């Protein structure tokens, strides 16, 4: 428990520094600043794989799957890359939500900051129940695997014209029934008083919609990483690092989302791969074979690189 508590305390300290020091004054985050923080988070995530190696090598944390230090590190990196790649869809939806509620750029960071706090809690709960279900009912791996393949096929053959409209969503309509909603931005405030009535500002509405959508996306991402490992600490820590880097990645990619149109196919390939891996795990085990961690990591890395390269080449040709 000391490792878990230390990890959570470190995350909370950074978040406090983030809002109280680095972003104390609301401002528009430039692509350069966002790119710097994105690089920092990616570097920290890969460095943390070294911490994983140290923790598992010295038995400083519970190791239910009896992983050796190298395998634990590889599983962490693989899980992190899966969560990071699946966050791309999240970025598209966040951009639509901010646009729909006309949230000024200088206040978007504050909304995402509080959104991350909620995401940490909800992801933690989903991971806890996901791991519990897999450990108690081995057949749950088949359900998760089938669901991931279904999600991939839905992305591949889905109607591209169907766009998410936040103001027509069930979340927005339900919130409107529960609390009065103001159409005006009141600085960085989530609530404002109007004639003795406390109304929610567009910032709070956007926060709630983003929070609910993150839970929806977690329904895909949590089973995806459970295909790599059911070790609670590896699943949770890789999720948290991906979530913490999501804000800077959003501001870095927000103005370039159209350039990465082929990344969706990378996500389809990754979801299909982990889905098939879950479905065939027991069959392969009967023949004393298991897909090596380096192979899973290599497949996910190559899928992401190919998607990025093809997207950039296509966008550069269209520009010419």
Tab-separated table of C-alpha atoms in Angstrom:
chain	number	residue	atom	x	y	z
A	1	UNK	CA	0.000	0.000	0.000
A	2	UNK	CA	2.958	2.349	0.530
A	3	UNK	CA	3.711	2.287	-3.213
A	4	UNK	CA	0.050	2.944	-4.120
A	5	UNK	CA	-0.232	5.826	-1.644
A	6	UNK	CA	3.102	7.320	-2.756
A	7	UNK	CA	2.024	7.138	-6.408
A	8	UNK	CA	-1.336	8.825	-5.739
A	9	UNK	CA	0.276	11.507	-3.553
A	10	UNK	CA	2.821	12.256	-6.311
A	11	UNK	CA	-0.002	12.613	-8.844
A	12	UNK	CA	-1.976	14.947	-6.560
A	13	UNK	CA	1.108	17.080	-5.827
A	14	UNK	CA	1.748	17.565	-9.512
A	15	UNK	CA	-1.894	18.427	-10.209
A	16	UNK	CA	-1.799	20.990	-7.378
A	17	UNK	CA	1.376	22.517	-8.834
A	18	UNK	CA	-0.177	22.454	-12.287
A	19	UNK	CA	-3.219	24.539	-11.346
A	20	UNK	CA	-1.671	26.562	-8.511
A	21	UNK	CA	1.724	27.397	-10.065
A	22	UNK	CA	2.190	26.521	-13.741
A	23	UNK	CA	-1.310	27.614	-14.820
A	24	UNK	CA	-2.374	29.915	-11.995
A	25	UNK	CA	-3.408	32.625	-14.455
A	26	UNK	CA	-5.799	31.548	-17.238
A	27	UNK	CA	-4.062	31.891	-20.594
A	28	UNK	CA	-4.149	30.521	-24.119
A	29	UNK	CA	-1.790	27.552	-24.284
A	30	UNK	CA	0.312	27.738	-27.437
A	31	UNK	CA	1.194	24.711	-29.557
A	32	UNK	CA	4.824	25.210	-28.526
A	33	UNK	CA	4.022	25.123	-24.794
A	34	UNK	CA	1.693	22.140	-25.270
A	35	UNK	CA	4.326	20.332	-27.356
A	36	UNK	CA	6.885	20.834	-24.588
A	37	UNK	CA	4.563	19.393	-21.934
A	38	UNK	CA	3.545	16.509	-24.214
A	39	UNK	CA	7.222	15.594	-24.651
A	40	UNK	CA	7.761	15.871	-20.874
A	41	UNK	CA	4.836	13.534	-20.102
A	42	UNK	CA	5.876	10.973	-22.696
A	43	UNK	CA	9.458	11.054	-21.338
A	44	UNK	CA	8.223	10.711	-17.726
A	45	UNK	CA	6.015	7.784	-18.718
A	46	UNK	CA	8.897	5.889	-20.311
A	47	UNK	CA	11.135	6.757	-17.354
A	48	UNK	CA	8.484	5.361	-15.017
A	49	UNK	CA	8.933	1.983	-16.726
A	50	UNK	CA	12.342	2.017	-15.018
A	51	UNK	CA	10.596	2.579	-11.676
A	52	UNK	CA	8.353	-0.372	-12.517
A	53	UNK	CA	11.459	-2.507	-13.153
A	54	UNK	CA	12.884	-1.441	-9.768
A	55	UNK	CA	9.624	-2.050	-7.860
A	56	UNK	CA	9.040	-5.508	-9.309
A	57	UNK	CA	12.702	-6.446	-9.161
A	58	UNK	CA	12.841	-5.756	-5.427
A	59	UNK	CA	9.323	-7.041	-4.613
A	60	UNK	CA	8.253	-3.648	-3.261
A	61	UNK	CA	4.729	-4.150	-4.621
A	62	UNK	CA	2.259	-7.031	-4.832
A	63	UNK	CA	2.939	-9.129	-7.921
A	64	UNK	CA	-0.157	-11.358	-8.412
A	65	UNK	CA	0.925	-12.528	-11.879
A	66	UNK	CA	4.512	-13.264	-10.757
A	67	UNK	CA	5.963	-11.017	-13.464
A	68	UNK	CA	9.704	-10.586	-13.804
A	69	UNK	CA	10.938	-6.949	-13.846
A	70	UNK	CA	11.505	-6.818	-17.632
A	71	UNK	CA	8.061	-8.230	-18.451
A	72	UNK	CA	6.399	-5.833	-15.991
A	73	UNK	CA	8.154	-2.859	-17.630
A	74	UNK	CA	7.158	-4.004	-21.129
A	75	UNK	CA	3.549	-4.511	-20.042
A	76	UNK	CA	3.484	-1.002	-18.565
A	77	UNK	CA	4.824	0.586	-21.775
A	78	UNK	CA	2.451	-1.490	-23.939
A	79	UNK	CA	-0.515	-0.537	-21.765
A	80	UNK	CA	0.525	3.117	-21.795
A	81	UNK	CA	0.747	3.172	-25.610
A	82	UNK	CA	-2.681	1.538	-25.896
A	83	UNK	CA	-4.251	4.096	-23.556
A	84	UNK	CA	-2.447	6.953	-25.302
A	85	UNK	CA	-3.604	5.833	-28.751
A	86	UNK	CA	-7.206	5.385	-27.606
A	87	UNK	CA	-7.063	8.918	-26.148
A	88	UNK	CA	-6.966	10.282	-29.705
A	89	UNK	CA	-10.718	9.703	-30.039
A	90	UNK	CA	-11.147	11.516	-26.727
A	91	UNK	CA	-9.329	14.539	-28.139
A	92	UNK	CA	-11.703	14.743	-31.116
A	93	UNK	CA	-14.748	14.685	-28.815
A	94	UNK	CA	-13.267	17.261	-26.398
A	95	UNK	CA	-12.696	19.633	-29.335
A	96	UNK	CA	-16.345	19.226	-30.398
A	97	UNK	CA	-17.591	19.844	-26.831
A	98	UNK	CA	-15.524	23.020	-26.389
A	99	UNK	CA	-16.724	24.280	-29.764
A	100	UNK	CA	-20.396	23.500	-29.026
A	101	UNK	CA	-20.375	25.378	-25.708
A	102	UNK	CA	-18.094	28.151	-27.015
A	103	UNK	CA	-15.506	27.723	-24.262
A	104	UNK	CA	-12.704	30.328	-24.668
A	105	UNK	CA	-9.245	28.815	-25.161
A	106	UNK	CA	-7.851	30.411	-22.010
A	107	UNK	CA	-10.407	28.572	-19.827
A	108	UNK	CA	-10.164	25.175	-21.524
A	109	UNK	CA	-7.211	24.080	-19.400
A	110	UNK	CA	-9.203	24.612	-16.185
A	111	UNK	CA	-12.062	22.449	-17.481
A	112	UNK	CA	-9.652	19.669	-18.477
A	113	UNK	CA	-7.844	19.897	-15.128
A	114	UNK	CA	-10.994	19.114	-13.136
A	115	UNK	CA	-12.007	16.596	-15.766
A	116	UNK	CA	-8.793	14.686	-15.098
A	117	UNK	CA	-9.490	14.514	-11.352
A	118	UNK	CA	-12.841	12.923	-12.092
A	119	UNK	CA	-11.299	10.621	-14.696
A	120	UNK	CA	-8.768	9.318	-12.140
A	121	UNK	CA	-11.598	8.353	-9.760
A	122	UNK	CA	-13.822	6.750	-12.406
A	123	UNK	CA	-10.948	4.919	-14.131
A	124	UNK	CA	-9.815	3.609	-10.758
A	125	UNK	CA	-13.283	2.197	-10.052
A	126	UNK	CA	-13.613	0.651	-13.528
A	127	UNK	CA	-10.150	-0.921	-13.285
A	128	UNK	CA	-10.957	-2.323	-9.833
A	129	UNK	CA	-14.178	-3.974	-11.012
A	130	UNK	CA	-12.634	-5.057	-14.334
A	131	UNK	CA	-9.724	-6.833	-12.629
A	132	UNK	CA	-12.091	-8.339	-10.062
A	133	UNK	CA	-14.382	-9.729	-12.772
A	134	UNK	CA	-11.511	-11.250	-14.772
A	135	UNK	CA	-9.986	-12.846	-11.668
A	136	UNK	CA	-13.333	-14.224	-10.479
A	137	UNK	CA	-14.841	-15.194	-13.828
A	138	UNK	CA	-12.257	-16.309	-16.392
A	139	UNK	CA	-14.910	-16.298	-19.140
A	140	UNK	CA	-15.101	-12.491	-18.822
A	141	UNK	CA	-11.979	-12.319	-21.015
A	142	UNK	CA	-14.099	-13.649	-23.902
A	143	UNK	CA	-16.731	-10.968	-23.339
A	144	UNK	CA	-14.116	-8.197	-23.181
A	145	UNK	CA	-12.346	-9.570	-26.259
A	146	UNK	CA	-15.562	-9.822	-28.271
A	147	UNK	CA	-16.548	-6.307	-27.200
A	148	UNK	CA	-13.220	-4.876	-28.387
A	149	UNK	CA	-13.570	-6.539	-31.805
A	150	UNK	CA	-17.182	-5.278	-32.015
A	151	UNK	CA	-15.946	-1.753	-31.242
A	152	UNK	CA	-13.242	-2.023	-33.923
A	153	UNK	CA	-15.758	-3.224	-36.535
A	154	UNK	CA	-18.166	-0.464	-35.560
A	155	UNK	CA	-15.401	2.105	-36.109
A	156	UNK	CA	-14.480	0.507	-39.450
A	157	UNK	CA	-17.992	0.197	-40.895
A	158	UNK	CA	-19.739	2.954	-38.942
A	159	UNK	CA	-21.422	5.932	-40.549
A	160	UNK	CA	-18.824	8.702	-40.792
A	161	UNK	CA	-21.568	11.305	-41.168
A	162	UNK	CA	-22.799	10.623	-37.631
A	163	UNK	CA	-21.346	13.400	-35.504
A	164	UNK	CA	-21.524	13.813	-31.755
A	165	UNK	CA	-23.669	16.842	-30.877
A	166	UNK	CA	-23.179	17.772	-27.188
A	167	UNK	CA	-26.293	19.968	-26.935
A	168	UNK	CA	-28.477	17.126	-28.208
A	169	UNK	CA	-26.910	14.530	-25.943
A	170	UNK	CA	-28.743	12.759	-23.115
A	171	UNK	CA	-26.188	14.151	-20.632
A	172	UNK	CA	-26.893	17.782	-21.545
A	173	UNK	CA	-30.672	17.319	-21.539
A	174	UNK	CA	-30.565	15.567	-18.152
A	175	UNK	CA	-28.320	18.226	-16.627
A	176	UNK	CA	-30.656	20.942	-17.869
A	177	UNK	CA	-33.487	19.334	-15.886
A	178	UNK	CA	-31.406	19.173	-12.694
A	179	UNK	CA	-29.840	22.645	-12.591
A	180	UNK	CA	-30.449	26.031	-14.254
A	181	UNK	CA	-27.916	26.669	-17.029
A	182	UNK	CA	-26.545	30.079	-17.982
A	183	UNK	CA	-25.502	30.741	-21.569
A	184	UNK	CA	-22.865	33.275	-20.513
A	185	UNK	CA	-19.228	32.656	-19.610
A	186	UNK	CA	-18.455	34.143	-16.192
A	187	UNK	CA	-14.669	34.112	-16.183
A	188	UNK	CA	-13.366	30.760	-14.972
A	189	UNK	CA	-16.355	30.142	-12.679
A	190	UNK	CA	-18.405	26.963	-12.930
A	191	UNK	CA	-21.452	28.513	-11.213
A	192	UNK	CA	-22.916	32.025	-11.043
A	193	UNK	CA	-25.742	33.605	-9.045
A	194	UNK	CA	-28.583	35.213	-11.003
A	195	UNK	CA	-31.441	36.760	-8.970
A	196	UNK	CA	-31.003	34.378	-6.046
A	197	UNK	CA	-30.684	31.418	-8.444
A	198	UNK	CA	-27.405	29.556	-8.785
A	199	UNK	CA	-26.894	28.596	-12.414
A	200	UNK	CA	-24.252	26.445	-14.049
A	201	UNK	CA	-22.029	28.178	-16.595
A	202	UNK	CA	-21.031	26.615	-19.948
A	203	UNK	CA	-17.699	25.659	-18.313
A	204	UNK	CA	-19.456	23.348	-15.837
A	205	UNK	CA	-21.718	21.907	-18.535
A	206	UNK	CA	-18.695	21.161	-20.725
A	207	UNK	CA	-16.935	19.557	-17.729
A	208	UNK	CA	-19.865	17.215	-17.016
A	209	UNK	CA	-20.227	16.187	-20.678
A	210	UNK	CA	-16.452	15.560	-20.965
A	211	UNK	CA	-16.524	13.514	-17.739
A	212	UNK	CA	-19.355	11.298	-18.950
A	213	UNK	CA	-17.731	10.851	-22.375
A	214	UNK	CA	-14.483	9.810	-20.669
A	215	UNK	CA	-16.398	7.061	-18.852
A	216	UNK	CA	-17.841	5.953	-22.207
A	217	UNK	CA	-14.354	5.806	-23.752
A	218	UNK	CA	-13.052	3.972	-20.681
A	219	UNK	CA	-15.473	1.136	-21.496
A	220	UNK	CA	-13.194	0.479	-24.506
A	221	UNK	CA	-9.817	1.375	-23.044
A	222	UNK	CA	-10.003	-0.541	-19.750
A	223	UNK	CA	-10.784	-3.926	-21.398
A	224	UNK	CA	-8.064	-3.168	-23.975
A	225	UNK	CA	-5.339	-2.866	-21.352
A	226	UNK	CA	-6.726	-5.854	-19.426
A	227	UNK	CA	-5.797	-7.875	-22.528
A	228	UNK	CA	-2.169	-6.981	-21.782
A	229	UNK	CA	-2.188	-7.476	-18.013
A	230	UNK	CA	-4.582	-7.837	-15.100
A	231	UNK	CA	-1.994	-6.540	-12.615
A	232	UNK	CA	-3.889	-3.679	-10.873
A	233	UNK	CA	-0.890	-1.364	-10.430
A	234	UNK	CA	0.291	-1.694	-14.034
A	235	UNK	CA	-3.228	-1.115	-15.375
A	236	UNK	CA	-3.874	1.879	-13.109
A	237	UNK	CA	-0.483	3.591	-13.485
A	238	UNK	CA	-0.442	3.290	-17.308
A	239	UNK	CA	-3.983	4.721	-17.397
A	240	UNK	CA	-3.037	7.617	-15.134
A	241	UNK	CA	0.034	8.572	-17.165
A	242	UNK	CA	-2.052	8.545	-20.365
A	243	UNK	CA	-4.742	10.700	-18.701
A	244	UNK	CA	-2.218	13.183	-17.283
A	245	UNK	CA	-0.680	13.669	-20.718
A	246	UNK	CA	-4.070	14.056	-22.382
A	247	UNK	CA	-4.431	17.799	-21.692
A	248	UNK	CA	-1.123	18.835	-23.242
A	249	UNK	CA	-1.733	16.462	-26.150
A	250	UNK	CA	-5.130	18.065	-26.711
A	251	UNK	CA	-3.677	21.574	-26.944
A	252	UNK	CA	-0.826	20.276	-29.100
A	253	UNK	CA	-3.098	18.454	-31.557
A	254	UNK	CA	-6.271	20.582	-31.348
A	255	UNK	CA	-5.398	22.608	-34.435
A	256	UNK	CA	-4.008	19.631	-36.352
A	257	UNK	CA	-6.695	16.967	-35.830
A	258	UNK	CA	-7.652	16.913	-39.519
A	259	UNK	CA	-4.076	15.961	-40.432
A	260	UNK	CA	-4.317	12.660	-38.552
A	261	UNK	CA	-7.311	11.188	-40.386
A	262	UNK	CA	-5.688	7.757	-40.800
A	263	UNK	CA	-4.983	7.308	-37.090
A	264	UNK	CA	-8.477	5.863	-36.749
A	265	UNK	CA	-7.325	2.822	-38.720
A	266	UNK	CA	-4.427	2.431	-36.293
A	267	UNK	CA	-6.929	2.357	-33.427
A	268	UNK	CA	-9.029	-0.230	-35.283
A	269	UNK	CA	-5.934	-2.414	-35.765
A	270	UNK	CA	-4.940	-2.077	-32.079
A	271	UNK	CA	-8.442	-2.855	-30.758
A	272	UNK	CA	-8.713	-5.869	-33.104
A	273	UNK	CA	-5.297	-7.139	-32.019
A	274	UNK	CA	-5.981	-6.965	-28.281
A	275	UNK	CA	-9.480	-8.378	-28.817
A	276	UNK	CA	-8.127	-11.401	-30.699
A	277	UNK	CA	-5.414	-11.783	-28.059
A	278	UNK	CA	-8.045	-12.058	-25.320
A	279	UNK	CA	-10.164	-14.537	-27.303
A	280	UNK	CA	-7.253	-16.817	-28.198
A	281	UNK	CA	-5.352	-16.675	-24.893
A	282	UNK	CA	-6.718	-19.958	-23.502
A	283	UNK	CA	-6.381	-21.768	-26.840
A	284	UNK	CA	-2.734	-20.752	-27.205
A	285	UNK	CA	-2.105	-21.666	-23.574
A	286	UNK	CA	-3.201	-25.251	-24.282
A	287	UNK	CA	-0.377	-25.475	-26.797
A	288	UNK	CA	2.078	-23.935	-24.311
A	289	UNK	CA	2.374	-20.736	-26.333
A	290	UNK	CA	1.834	-17.130	-25.321
A	291	UNK	CA	2.239	-14.008	-27.456
A	292	UNK	CA	5.500	-12.390	-26.248
A	293	UNK	CA	5.252	-8.918	-24.701
A	294	UNK	CA	7.749	-7.491	-27.175
A	295	UNK	CA	5.500	-8.648	-30.035
A	296	UNK	CA	2.449	-6.886	-28.569
A	297	UNK	CA	4.487	-3.734	-27.957
A	298	UNK	CA	5.979	-3.858	-31.476
A	299	UNK	CA	2.549	-4.302	-33.126
A	300	UNK	CA	1.027	-1.344	-31.257
A	301	UNK	CA	4.042	0.898	-31.897
A	302	UNK	CA	4.131	0.034	-35.623
A	303	UNK	CA	0.349	0.568	-35.957
A	304	UNK	CA	0.660	4.049	-34.432
A	305	UNK	CA	3.728	5.001	-36.496
A	306	UNK	CA	2.142	3.829	-39.764
A	307	UNK	CA	-1.073	5.739	-38.999
A	308	UNK	CA	0.840	8.942	-38.225
A	309	UNK	CA	3.151	8.676	-41.262
A	310	UNK	CA	0.323	7.900	-43.720
A	311	UNK	CA	-1.812	10.726	-42.274
A	312	UNK	CA	1.002	13.280	-42.556
A	313	UNK	CA	1.880	12.190	-46.103
A	314	UNK	CA	-1.751	12.476	-47.181
A	315	UNK	CA	-2.169	15.925	-45.593
A	316	UNK	CA	1.067	17.190	-47.180
A	317	UNK	CA	-0.094	16.016	-50.635
A	318	UNK	CA	-3.451	17.771	-50.168
A	319	UNK	CA	-1.617	20.934	-49.126
A	320	UNK	CA	0.478	20.808	-52.337
